[in-house]
mmCIF file of C-alpha atoms in Angstrom:
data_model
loop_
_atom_site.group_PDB
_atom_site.id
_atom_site.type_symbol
_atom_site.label_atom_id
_atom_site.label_comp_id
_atom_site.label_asym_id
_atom_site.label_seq_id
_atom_site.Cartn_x
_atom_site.Cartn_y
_atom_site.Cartn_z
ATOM 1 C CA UNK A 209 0.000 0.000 0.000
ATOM 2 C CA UNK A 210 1.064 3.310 -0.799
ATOM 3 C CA UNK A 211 -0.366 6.192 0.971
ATOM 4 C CA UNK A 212 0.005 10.060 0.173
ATOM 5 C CA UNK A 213 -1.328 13.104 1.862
ATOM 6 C CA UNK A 214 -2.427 16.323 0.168
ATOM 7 C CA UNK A 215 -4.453 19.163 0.681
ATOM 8 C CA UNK A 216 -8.189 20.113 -0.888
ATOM 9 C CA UNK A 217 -8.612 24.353 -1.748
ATOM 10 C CA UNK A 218 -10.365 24.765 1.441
ATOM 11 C CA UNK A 219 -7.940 23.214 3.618
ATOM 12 C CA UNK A 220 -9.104 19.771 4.400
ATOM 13 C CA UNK A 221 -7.218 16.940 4.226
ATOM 14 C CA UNK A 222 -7.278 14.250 1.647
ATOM 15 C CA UNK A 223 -5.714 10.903 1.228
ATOM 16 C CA UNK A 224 -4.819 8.223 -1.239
ATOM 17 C CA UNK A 225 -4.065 4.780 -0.902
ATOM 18 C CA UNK A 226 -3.044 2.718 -3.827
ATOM 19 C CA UNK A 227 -2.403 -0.551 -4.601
ATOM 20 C CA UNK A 228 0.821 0.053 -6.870
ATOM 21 C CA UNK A 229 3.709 2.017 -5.039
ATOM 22 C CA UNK A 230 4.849 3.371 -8.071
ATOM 23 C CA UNK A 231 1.463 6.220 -8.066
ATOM 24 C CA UNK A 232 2.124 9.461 -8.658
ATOM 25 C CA UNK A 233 -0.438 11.429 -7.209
ATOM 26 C CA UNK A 234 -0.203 15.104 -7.624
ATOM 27 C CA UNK A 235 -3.623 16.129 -9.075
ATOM 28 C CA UNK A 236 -4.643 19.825 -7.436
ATOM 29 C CA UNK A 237 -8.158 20.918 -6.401
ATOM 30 C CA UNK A 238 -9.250 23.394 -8.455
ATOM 31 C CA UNK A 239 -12.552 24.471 -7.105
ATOM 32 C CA UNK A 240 -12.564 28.363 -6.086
ATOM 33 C CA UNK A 241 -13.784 27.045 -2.373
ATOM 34 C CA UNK A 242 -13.704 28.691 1.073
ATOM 35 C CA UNK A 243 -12.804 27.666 4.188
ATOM 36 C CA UNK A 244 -14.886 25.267 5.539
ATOM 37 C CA UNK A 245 -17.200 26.592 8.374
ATOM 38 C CA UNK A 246 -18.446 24.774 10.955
ATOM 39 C CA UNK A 247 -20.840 24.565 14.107
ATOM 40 C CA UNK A 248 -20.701 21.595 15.653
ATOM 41 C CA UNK A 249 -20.931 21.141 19.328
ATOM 42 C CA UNK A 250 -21.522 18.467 21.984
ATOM 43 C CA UNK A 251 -24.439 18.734 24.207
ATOM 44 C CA UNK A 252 -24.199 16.169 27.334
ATOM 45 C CA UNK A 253 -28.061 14.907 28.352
ATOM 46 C CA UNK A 254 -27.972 15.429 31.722
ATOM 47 C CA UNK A 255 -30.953 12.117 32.290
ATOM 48 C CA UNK A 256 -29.613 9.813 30.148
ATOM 49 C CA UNK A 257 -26.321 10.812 30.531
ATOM 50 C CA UNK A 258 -24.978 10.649 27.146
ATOM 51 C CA UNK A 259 -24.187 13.563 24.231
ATOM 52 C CA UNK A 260 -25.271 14.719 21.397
ATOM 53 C CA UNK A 261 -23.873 16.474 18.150
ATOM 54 C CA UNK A 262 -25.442 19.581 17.386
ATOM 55 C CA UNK A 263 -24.553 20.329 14.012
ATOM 56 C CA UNK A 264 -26.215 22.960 12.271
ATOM 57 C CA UNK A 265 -24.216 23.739 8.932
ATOM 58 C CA UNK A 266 -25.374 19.984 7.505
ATOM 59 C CA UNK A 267 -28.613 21.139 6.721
ATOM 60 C CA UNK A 268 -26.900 22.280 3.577
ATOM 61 C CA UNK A 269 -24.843 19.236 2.567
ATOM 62 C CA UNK A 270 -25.032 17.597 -1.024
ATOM 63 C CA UNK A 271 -28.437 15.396 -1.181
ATOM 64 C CA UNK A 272 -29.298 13.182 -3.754
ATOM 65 C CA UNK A 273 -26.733 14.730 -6.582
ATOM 66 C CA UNK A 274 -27.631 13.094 -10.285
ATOM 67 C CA UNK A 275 -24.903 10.714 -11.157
ATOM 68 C CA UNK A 276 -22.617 13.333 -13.311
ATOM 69 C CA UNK A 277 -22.629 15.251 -10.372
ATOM 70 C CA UNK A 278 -21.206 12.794 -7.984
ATOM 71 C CA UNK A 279 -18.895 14.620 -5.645
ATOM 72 C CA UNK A 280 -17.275 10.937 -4.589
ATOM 73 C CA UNK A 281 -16.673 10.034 -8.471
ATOM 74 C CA UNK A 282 -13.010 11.004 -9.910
ATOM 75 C CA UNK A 283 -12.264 14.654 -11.251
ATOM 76 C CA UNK A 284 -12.953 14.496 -15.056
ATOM 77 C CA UNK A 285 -11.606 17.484 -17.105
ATOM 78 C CA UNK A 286 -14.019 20.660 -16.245
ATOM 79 C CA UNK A 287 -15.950 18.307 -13.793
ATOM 80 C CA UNK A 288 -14.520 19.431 -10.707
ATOM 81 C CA UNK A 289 -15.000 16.626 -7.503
ATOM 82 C CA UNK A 290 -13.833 16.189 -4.345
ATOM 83 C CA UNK A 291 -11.548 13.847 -5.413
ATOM 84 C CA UNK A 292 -8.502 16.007 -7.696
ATOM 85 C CA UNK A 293 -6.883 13.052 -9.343
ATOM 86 C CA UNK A 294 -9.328 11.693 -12.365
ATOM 87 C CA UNK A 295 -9.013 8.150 -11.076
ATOM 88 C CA UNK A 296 -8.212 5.954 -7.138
ATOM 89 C CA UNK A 297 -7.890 2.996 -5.918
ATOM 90 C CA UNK A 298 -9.077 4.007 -2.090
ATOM 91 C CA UNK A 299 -9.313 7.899 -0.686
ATOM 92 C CA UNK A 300 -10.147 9.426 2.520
ATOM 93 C CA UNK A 301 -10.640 12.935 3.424
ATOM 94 C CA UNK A 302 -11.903 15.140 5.769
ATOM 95 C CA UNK A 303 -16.188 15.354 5.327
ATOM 96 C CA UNK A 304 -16.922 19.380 4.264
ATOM 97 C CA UNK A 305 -20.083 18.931 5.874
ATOM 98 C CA UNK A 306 -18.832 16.841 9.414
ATOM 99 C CA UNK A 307 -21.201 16.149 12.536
ATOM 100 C CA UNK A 308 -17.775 16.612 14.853
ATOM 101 C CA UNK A 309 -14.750 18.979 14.225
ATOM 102 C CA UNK A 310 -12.249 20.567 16.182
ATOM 103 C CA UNK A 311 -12.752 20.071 19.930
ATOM 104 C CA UNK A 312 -15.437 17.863 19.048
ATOM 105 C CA UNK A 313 -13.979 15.519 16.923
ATOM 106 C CA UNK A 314 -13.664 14.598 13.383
ATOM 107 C CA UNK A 315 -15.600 13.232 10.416
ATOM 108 C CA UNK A 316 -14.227 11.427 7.628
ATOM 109 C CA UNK A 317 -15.254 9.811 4.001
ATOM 110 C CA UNK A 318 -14.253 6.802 2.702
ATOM 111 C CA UNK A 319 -14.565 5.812 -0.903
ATOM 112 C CA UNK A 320 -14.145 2.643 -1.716
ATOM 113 C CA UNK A 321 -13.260 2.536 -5.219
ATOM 114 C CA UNK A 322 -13.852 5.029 -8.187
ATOM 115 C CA UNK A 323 -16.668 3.057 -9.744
ATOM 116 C CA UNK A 324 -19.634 5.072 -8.743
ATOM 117 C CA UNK A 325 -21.952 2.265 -10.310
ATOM 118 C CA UNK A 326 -20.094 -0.725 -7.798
ATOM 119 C CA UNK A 327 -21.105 -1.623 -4.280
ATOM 120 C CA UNK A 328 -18.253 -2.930 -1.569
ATOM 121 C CA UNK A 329 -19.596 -6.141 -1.872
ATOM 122 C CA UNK A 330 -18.432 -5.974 -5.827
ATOM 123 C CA UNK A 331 -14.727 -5.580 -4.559
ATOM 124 C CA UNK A 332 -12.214 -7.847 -5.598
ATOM 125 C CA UNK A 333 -10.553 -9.053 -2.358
ATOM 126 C CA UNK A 334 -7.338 -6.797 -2.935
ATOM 127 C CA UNK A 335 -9.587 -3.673 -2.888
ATOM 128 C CA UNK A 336 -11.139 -4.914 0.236
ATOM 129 C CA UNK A 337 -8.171 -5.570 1.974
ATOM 130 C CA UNK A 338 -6.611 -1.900 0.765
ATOM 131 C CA UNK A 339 -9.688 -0.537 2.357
ATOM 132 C CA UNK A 340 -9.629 -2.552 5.739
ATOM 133 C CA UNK A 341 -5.646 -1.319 5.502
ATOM 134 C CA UNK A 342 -6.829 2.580 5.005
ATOM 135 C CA UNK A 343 -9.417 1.704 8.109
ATOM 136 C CA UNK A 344 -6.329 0.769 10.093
ATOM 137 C CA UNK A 345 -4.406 3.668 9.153
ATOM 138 C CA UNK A 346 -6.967 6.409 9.818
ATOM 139 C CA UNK A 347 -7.237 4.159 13.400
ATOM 140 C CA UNK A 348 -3.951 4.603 14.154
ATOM 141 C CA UNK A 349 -4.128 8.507 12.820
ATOM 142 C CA UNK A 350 -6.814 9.779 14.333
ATOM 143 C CA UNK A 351 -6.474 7.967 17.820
ATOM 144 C CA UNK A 352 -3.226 10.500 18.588
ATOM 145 C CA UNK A 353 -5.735 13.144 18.227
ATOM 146 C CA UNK A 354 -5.656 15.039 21.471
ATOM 147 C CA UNK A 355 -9.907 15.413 21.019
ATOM 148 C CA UNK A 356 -10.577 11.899 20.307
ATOM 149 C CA UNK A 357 -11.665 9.220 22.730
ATOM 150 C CA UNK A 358 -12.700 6.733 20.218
ATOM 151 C CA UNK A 359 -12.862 6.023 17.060
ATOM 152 C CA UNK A 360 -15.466 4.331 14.451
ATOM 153 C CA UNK A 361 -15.534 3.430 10.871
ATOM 154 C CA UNK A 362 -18.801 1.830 9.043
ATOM 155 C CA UNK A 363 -20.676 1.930 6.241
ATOM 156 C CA UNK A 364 -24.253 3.158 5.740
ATOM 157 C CA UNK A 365 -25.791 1.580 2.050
ATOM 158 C CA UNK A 366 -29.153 2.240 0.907
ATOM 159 C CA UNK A 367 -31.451 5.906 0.642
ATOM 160 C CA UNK A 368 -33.890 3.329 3.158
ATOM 161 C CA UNK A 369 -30.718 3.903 5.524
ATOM 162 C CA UNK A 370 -30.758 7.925 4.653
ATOM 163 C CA UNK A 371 -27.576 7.859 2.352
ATOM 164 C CA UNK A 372 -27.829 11.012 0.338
ATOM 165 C CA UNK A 373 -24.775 10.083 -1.924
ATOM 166 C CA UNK A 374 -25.051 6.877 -4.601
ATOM 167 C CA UNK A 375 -21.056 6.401 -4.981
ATOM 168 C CA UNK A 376 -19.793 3.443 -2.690
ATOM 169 C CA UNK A 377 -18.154 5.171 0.354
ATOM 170 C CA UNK A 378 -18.014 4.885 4.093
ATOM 171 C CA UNK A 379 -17.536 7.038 7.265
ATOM 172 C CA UNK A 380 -15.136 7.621 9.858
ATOM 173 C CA UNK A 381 -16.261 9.496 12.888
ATOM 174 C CA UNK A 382 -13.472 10.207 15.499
ATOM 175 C CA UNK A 383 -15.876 11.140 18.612
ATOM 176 C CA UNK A 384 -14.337 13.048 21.800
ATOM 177 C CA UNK A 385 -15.973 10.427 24.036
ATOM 178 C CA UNK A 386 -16.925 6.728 24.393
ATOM 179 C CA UNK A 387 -20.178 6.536 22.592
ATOM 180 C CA UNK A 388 -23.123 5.434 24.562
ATOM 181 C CA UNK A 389 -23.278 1.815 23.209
ATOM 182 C CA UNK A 390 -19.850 1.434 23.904
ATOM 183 C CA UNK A 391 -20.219 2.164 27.243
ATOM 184 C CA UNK A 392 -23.032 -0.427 28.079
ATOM 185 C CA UNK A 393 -20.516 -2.867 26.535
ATOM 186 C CA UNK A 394 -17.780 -2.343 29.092
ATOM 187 C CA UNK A 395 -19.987 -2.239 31.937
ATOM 188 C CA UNK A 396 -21.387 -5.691 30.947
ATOM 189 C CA UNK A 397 -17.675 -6.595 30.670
ATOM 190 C CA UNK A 398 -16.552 -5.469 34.014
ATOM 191 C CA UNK A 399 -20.055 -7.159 36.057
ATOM 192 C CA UNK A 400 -18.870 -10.434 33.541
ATOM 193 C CA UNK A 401 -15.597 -10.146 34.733
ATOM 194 C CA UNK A 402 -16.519 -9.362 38.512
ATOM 195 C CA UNK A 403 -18.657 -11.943 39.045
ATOM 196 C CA UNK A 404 -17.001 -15.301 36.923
ATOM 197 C CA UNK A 405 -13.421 -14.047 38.875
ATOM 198 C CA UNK A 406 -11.599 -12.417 35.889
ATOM 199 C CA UNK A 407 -13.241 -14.403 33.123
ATOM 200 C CA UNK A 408 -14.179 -12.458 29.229
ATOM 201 C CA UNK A 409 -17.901 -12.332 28.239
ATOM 202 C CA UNK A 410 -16.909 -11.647 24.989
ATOM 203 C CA UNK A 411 -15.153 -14.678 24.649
ATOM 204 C CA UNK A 412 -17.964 -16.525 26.599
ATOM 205 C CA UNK A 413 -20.174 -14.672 24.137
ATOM 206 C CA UNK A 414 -17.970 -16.090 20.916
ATOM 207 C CA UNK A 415 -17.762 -19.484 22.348
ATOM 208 C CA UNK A 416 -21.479 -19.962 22.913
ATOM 209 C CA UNK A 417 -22.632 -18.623 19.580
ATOM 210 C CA UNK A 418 -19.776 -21.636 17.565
ATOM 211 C CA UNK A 419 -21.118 -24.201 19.545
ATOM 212 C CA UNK A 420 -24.434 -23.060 18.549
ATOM 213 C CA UNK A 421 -27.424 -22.594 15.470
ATOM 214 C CA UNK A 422 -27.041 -19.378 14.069
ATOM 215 C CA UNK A 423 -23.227 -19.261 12.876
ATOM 216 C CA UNK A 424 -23.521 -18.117 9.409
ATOM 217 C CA UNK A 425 -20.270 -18.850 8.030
ATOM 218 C CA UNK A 426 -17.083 -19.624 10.016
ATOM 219 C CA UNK A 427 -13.238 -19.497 8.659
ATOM 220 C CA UNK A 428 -10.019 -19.692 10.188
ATOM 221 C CA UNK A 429 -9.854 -16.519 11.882
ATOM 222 C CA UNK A 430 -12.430 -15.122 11.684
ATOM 223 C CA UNK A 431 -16.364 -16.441 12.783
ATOM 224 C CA UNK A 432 -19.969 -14.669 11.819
ATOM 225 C CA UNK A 433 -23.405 -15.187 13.426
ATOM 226 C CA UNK A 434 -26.672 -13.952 14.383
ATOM 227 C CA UNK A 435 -26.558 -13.172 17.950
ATOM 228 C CA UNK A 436 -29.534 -14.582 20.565
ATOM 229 C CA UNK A 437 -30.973 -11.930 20.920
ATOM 230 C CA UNK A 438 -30.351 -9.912 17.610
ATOM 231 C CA UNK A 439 -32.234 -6.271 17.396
ATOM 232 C CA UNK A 440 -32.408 -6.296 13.755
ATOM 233 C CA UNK A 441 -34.586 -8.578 11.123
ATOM 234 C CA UNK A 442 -31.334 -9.931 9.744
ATOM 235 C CA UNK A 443 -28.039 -8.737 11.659
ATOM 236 C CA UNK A 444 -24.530 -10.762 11.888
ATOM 237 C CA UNK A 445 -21.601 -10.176 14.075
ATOM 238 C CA UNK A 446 -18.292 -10.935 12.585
ATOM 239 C CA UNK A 447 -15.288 -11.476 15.001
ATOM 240 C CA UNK A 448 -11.696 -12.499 14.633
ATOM 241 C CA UNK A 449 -11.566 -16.089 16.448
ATOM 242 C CA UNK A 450 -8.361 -14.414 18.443
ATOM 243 C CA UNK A 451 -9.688 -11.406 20.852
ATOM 244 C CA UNK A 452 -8.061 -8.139 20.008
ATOM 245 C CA UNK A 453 -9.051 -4.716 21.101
ATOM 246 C CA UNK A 454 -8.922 -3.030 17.641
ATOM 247 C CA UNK A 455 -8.146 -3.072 13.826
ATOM 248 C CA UNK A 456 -4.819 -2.491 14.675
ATOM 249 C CA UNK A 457 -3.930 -5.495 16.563
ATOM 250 C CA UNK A 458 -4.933 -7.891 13.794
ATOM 251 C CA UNK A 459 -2.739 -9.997 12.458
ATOM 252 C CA UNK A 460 -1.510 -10.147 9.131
ATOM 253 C CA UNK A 461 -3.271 -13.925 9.138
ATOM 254 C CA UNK A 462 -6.619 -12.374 9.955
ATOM 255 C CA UNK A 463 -6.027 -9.405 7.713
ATOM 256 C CA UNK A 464 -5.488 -11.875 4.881
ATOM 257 C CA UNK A 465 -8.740 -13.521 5.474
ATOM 258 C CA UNK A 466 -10.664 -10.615 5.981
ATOM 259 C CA UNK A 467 -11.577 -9.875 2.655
ATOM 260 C CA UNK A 468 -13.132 -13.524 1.698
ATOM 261 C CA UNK A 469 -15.455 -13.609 4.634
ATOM 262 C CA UNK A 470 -16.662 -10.257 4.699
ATOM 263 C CA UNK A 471 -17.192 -10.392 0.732
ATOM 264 C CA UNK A 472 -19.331 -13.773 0.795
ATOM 265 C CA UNK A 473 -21.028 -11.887 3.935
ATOM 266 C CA UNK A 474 -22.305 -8.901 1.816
ATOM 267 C CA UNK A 475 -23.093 -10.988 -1.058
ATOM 268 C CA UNK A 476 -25.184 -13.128 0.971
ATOM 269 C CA UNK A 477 -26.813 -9.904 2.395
ATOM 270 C CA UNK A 478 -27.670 -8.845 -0.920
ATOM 271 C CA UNK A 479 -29.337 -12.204 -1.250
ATOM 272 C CA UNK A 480 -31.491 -12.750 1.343
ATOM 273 C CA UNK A 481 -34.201 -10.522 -0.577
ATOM 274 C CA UNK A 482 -33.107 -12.205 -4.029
ATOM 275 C CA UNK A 483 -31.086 -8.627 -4.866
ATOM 276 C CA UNK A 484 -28.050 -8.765 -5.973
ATOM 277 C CA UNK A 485 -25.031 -6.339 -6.829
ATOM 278 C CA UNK A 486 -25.664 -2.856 -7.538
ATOM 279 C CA UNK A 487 -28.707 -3.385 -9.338
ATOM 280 C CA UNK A 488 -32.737 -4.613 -9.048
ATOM 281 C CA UNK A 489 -33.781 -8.517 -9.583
ATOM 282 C CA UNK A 490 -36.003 -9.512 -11.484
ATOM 283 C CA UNK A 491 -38.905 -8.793 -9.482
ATOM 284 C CA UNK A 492 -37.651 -4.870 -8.881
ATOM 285 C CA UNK A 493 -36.044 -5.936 -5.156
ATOM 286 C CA UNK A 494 -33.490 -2.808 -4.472
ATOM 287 C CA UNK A 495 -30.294 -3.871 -2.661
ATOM 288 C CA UNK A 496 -30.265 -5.072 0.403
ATOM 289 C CA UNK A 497 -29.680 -1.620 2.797
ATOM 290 C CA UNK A 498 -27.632 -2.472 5.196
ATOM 291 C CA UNK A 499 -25.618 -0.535 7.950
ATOM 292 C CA UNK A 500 -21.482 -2.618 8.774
ATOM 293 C CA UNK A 501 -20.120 -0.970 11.531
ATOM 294 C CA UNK A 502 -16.957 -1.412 13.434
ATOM 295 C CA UNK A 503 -16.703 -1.665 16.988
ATOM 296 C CA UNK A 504 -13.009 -0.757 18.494
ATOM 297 C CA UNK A 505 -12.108 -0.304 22.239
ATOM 298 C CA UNK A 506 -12.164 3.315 23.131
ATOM 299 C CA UNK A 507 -8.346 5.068 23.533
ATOM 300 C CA UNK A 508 -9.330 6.793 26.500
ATOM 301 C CA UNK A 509 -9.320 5.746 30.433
ATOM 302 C CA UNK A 510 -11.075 3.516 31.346
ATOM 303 C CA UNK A 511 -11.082 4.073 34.836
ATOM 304 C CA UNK A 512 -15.080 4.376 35.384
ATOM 305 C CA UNK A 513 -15.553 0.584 34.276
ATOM 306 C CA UNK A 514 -13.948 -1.460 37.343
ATOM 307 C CA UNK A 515 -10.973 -3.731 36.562
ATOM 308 C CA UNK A 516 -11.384 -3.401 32.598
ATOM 309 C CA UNK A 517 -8.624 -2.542 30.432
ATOM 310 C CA UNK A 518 -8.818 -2.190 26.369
ATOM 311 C CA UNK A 519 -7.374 -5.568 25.923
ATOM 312 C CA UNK A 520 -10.620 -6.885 27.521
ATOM 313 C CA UNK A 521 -12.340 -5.543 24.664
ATOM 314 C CA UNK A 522 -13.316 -7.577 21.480
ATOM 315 C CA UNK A 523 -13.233 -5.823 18.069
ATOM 316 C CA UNK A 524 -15.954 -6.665 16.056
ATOM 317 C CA UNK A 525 -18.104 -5.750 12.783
ATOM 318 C CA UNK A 526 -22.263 -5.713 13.454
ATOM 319 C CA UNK A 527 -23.646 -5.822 10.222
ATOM 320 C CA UNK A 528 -27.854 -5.478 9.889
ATOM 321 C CA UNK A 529 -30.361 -4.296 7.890
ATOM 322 C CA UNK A 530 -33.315 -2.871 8.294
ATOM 323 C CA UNK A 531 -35.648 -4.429 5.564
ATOM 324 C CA UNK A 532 -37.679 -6.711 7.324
ATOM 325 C CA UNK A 533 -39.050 -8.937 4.238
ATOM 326 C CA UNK A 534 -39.158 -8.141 0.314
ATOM 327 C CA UNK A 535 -40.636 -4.825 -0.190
ATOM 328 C CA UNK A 536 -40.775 -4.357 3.757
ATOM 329 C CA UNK A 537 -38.849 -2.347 6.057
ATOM 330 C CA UNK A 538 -38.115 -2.388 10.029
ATOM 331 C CA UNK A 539 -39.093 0.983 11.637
ATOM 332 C CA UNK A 540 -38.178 2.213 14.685
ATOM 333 C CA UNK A 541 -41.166 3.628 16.375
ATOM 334 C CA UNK A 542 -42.726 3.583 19.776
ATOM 335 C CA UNK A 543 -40.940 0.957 21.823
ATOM 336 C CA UNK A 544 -37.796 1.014 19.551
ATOM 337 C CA UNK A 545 -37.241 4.890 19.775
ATOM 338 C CA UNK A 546 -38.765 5.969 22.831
ATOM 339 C CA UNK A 547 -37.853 3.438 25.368
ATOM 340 C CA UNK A 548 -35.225 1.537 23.287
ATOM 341 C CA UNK A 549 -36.324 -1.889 23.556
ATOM 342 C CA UNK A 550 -36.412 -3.385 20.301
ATOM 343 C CA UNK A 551 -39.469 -6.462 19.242
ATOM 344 C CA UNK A 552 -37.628 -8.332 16.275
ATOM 345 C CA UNK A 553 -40.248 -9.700 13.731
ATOM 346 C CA UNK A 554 -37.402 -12.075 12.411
ATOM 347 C CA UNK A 555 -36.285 -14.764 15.051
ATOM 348 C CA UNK A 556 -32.510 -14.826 14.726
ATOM 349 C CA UNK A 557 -32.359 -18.633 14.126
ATOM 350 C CA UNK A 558 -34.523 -18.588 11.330
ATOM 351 C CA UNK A 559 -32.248 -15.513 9.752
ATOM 352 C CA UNK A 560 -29.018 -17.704 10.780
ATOM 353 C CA UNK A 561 -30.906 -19.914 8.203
ATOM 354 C CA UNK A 562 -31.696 -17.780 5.628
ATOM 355 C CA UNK A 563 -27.878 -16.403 5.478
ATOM 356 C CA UNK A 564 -26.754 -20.226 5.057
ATOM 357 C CA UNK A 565 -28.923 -20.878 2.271
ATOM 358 C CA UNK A 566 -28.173 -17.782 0.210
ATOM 359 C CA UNK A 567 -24.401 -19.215 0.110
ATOM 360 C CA UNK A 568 -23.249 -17.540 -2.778
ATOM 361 C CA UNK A 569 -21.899 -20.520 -5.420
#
């Protein structure tokens, strides 16, 4: 991988990553843009105890751009993009309209590939393993930020999910905090560890699930399954067999197997519903929308969760979706968004099921 740093017009970082070392990438922005202006700032609730971005300059983001317009797509001649170069491999940079910046953080894009008409699961495995590599990088980055607590990198697919831009590309949100969700995780991990006298519940967790019905597909290194008591219609957890705390700590044997489980993963996602790829089946079935996010142990203390430490913590990828059936989609209303406690239509054995039979050939 070779990686090189440059600057947009309006100050914001960007950054290649390409497959061949011998890329020149030089390509200057030539849009007549400002400074970037933002607003953000974190609000702490002081009953539920967690924050919340208040970002007012998004309301004026790019939303639903036709496809010559794509901001994401490669700079071609007059048509100006965010990306200078007219072609990439993988690019990050920093998002001109981000939820968290300066003291609050940092926002990031991730494009996956320059094909605005391809999906991740269309990857070959080398471009999926040059993006889990930029993933690792922007870790490793943005976790010597003096504002950042933790840091997390997923992928939102589908306008059902909200996505206002068509091009394949993913987020990276550096938040000044551990995250709410987070949080609840460690303090099951510390009453686990209390009360068994020092033993891991995500291990336990990992154990149970391969001994049990709802592994989906299982590898050397790394193992994916419906959890017991999944929130989501169809949702799989993919963990590397041997705990680490984040993507940074993987080995170069897991990193090399990444790319053929997650792949078959999506692909099988984009089955369930009989869609497949970028485009509509037969029978007019979108996609399969689907949200892959990465969960990585915090960088900050840890002091408020008794006797846990990052290494405690198990990286791991929760992949869902919130389409229900064909043509049907999982809303979040009264129980789900006002007291959080989510009824799943779907029971997870029965989607452990479905995910085995779609095995792509």
């Amino acid at each position: 991988m070779k990686k090189t740093s440059t600057r947009l017009a309006d100050g914001r970082e960007l950054i290649y990553y390409d497959l061949r070392d011998d890329t020149v990438r030089d390509a200057v922005d030539r849009r007549p843009l400002d400074r970037t202006v933002t607003t953000s700032e974190i609000r702490r609730d002081p009953l539920l105890g967690d924050s919340v971005a208040v970002a007012s300059h998004r309301q004026g983001r790019t939303y639903h751009p036709p496809a010559d317009e794509c901001p994401l797509c490669p700079t071609h001649g007059e048509r100006l993009s965010e990306i200078p170069d007219s072609s990439y491999d993988v690019v990050v940079f920093e998002n001109r309209f981000p939820s968290l910046a300066g003291d609050s953080g940092r926002c990031e894009v991730v494009c996956f590939t320059s094909d605005h008409d391809a999906s991740f699961a269309g990857l070959t495995g080398e471009q999926a393993r040059l993006v889990l590599d930029a993933w690792t990088d922007r870790t490793s980055e943005l976790s010597h930020l003096p504002s950042v607590e933790q840091v997390f990198c997923f992928e939102n697919r589908g306008a059902e999910i909200g996505v206002t831009l068509g091009h394949p590309h993913g987020q990276i949100y550096a938040y000044p905090f551990t995250t709410p969700r987070t949080a609840l995780m460690l303090r099951s991990l510390a009453a686990h560890k209390e009360a068994t006298g020092g033993q891991n519940l995500f291990d336990a967790v990992l154990e149970r699930e391969l001994a049990g019905e709802r592994v989906v597909l299982e590898g050397e290194h790394w193992a994916a399954f419906v959890p017991y008591a999944a929130h989501w219609p169809y949702e799989v957890h993919l963990y590397p067999k041997r705990r680490v705390p984040d993507l940074l700590a993987l080995d170069e044997a897991a990193r090399t197997e990444f790319p053929q489980v997650y792949l078959e993963l999506l692909r099988r996602f984009d089955r369930i519903f009989d869609g497949w790829g970028g485009g509509e089946n037969s029978v007019g079935e979108p996609p399969t929308p689907y949200i892959a996010a990465w969960h990585q142990a915090p960088f900050g203390a840890l002091e408020e969760f008794d006797g846990v430490t990052r290494d405690d913590f198990a990286l791991h990828l929760e992949l869902f979706t919130i389409r229900r059936t064909s043509g049907k989609l999982k809303f979040l209303a009264g129980s789900e968004s006002g007291m959080n406690v989510f009824i799943n239509d779907v029971p997870p054995e029965r989607a452990a099921e479905r995910l085995r039979e779609v095995a792509s050939s």
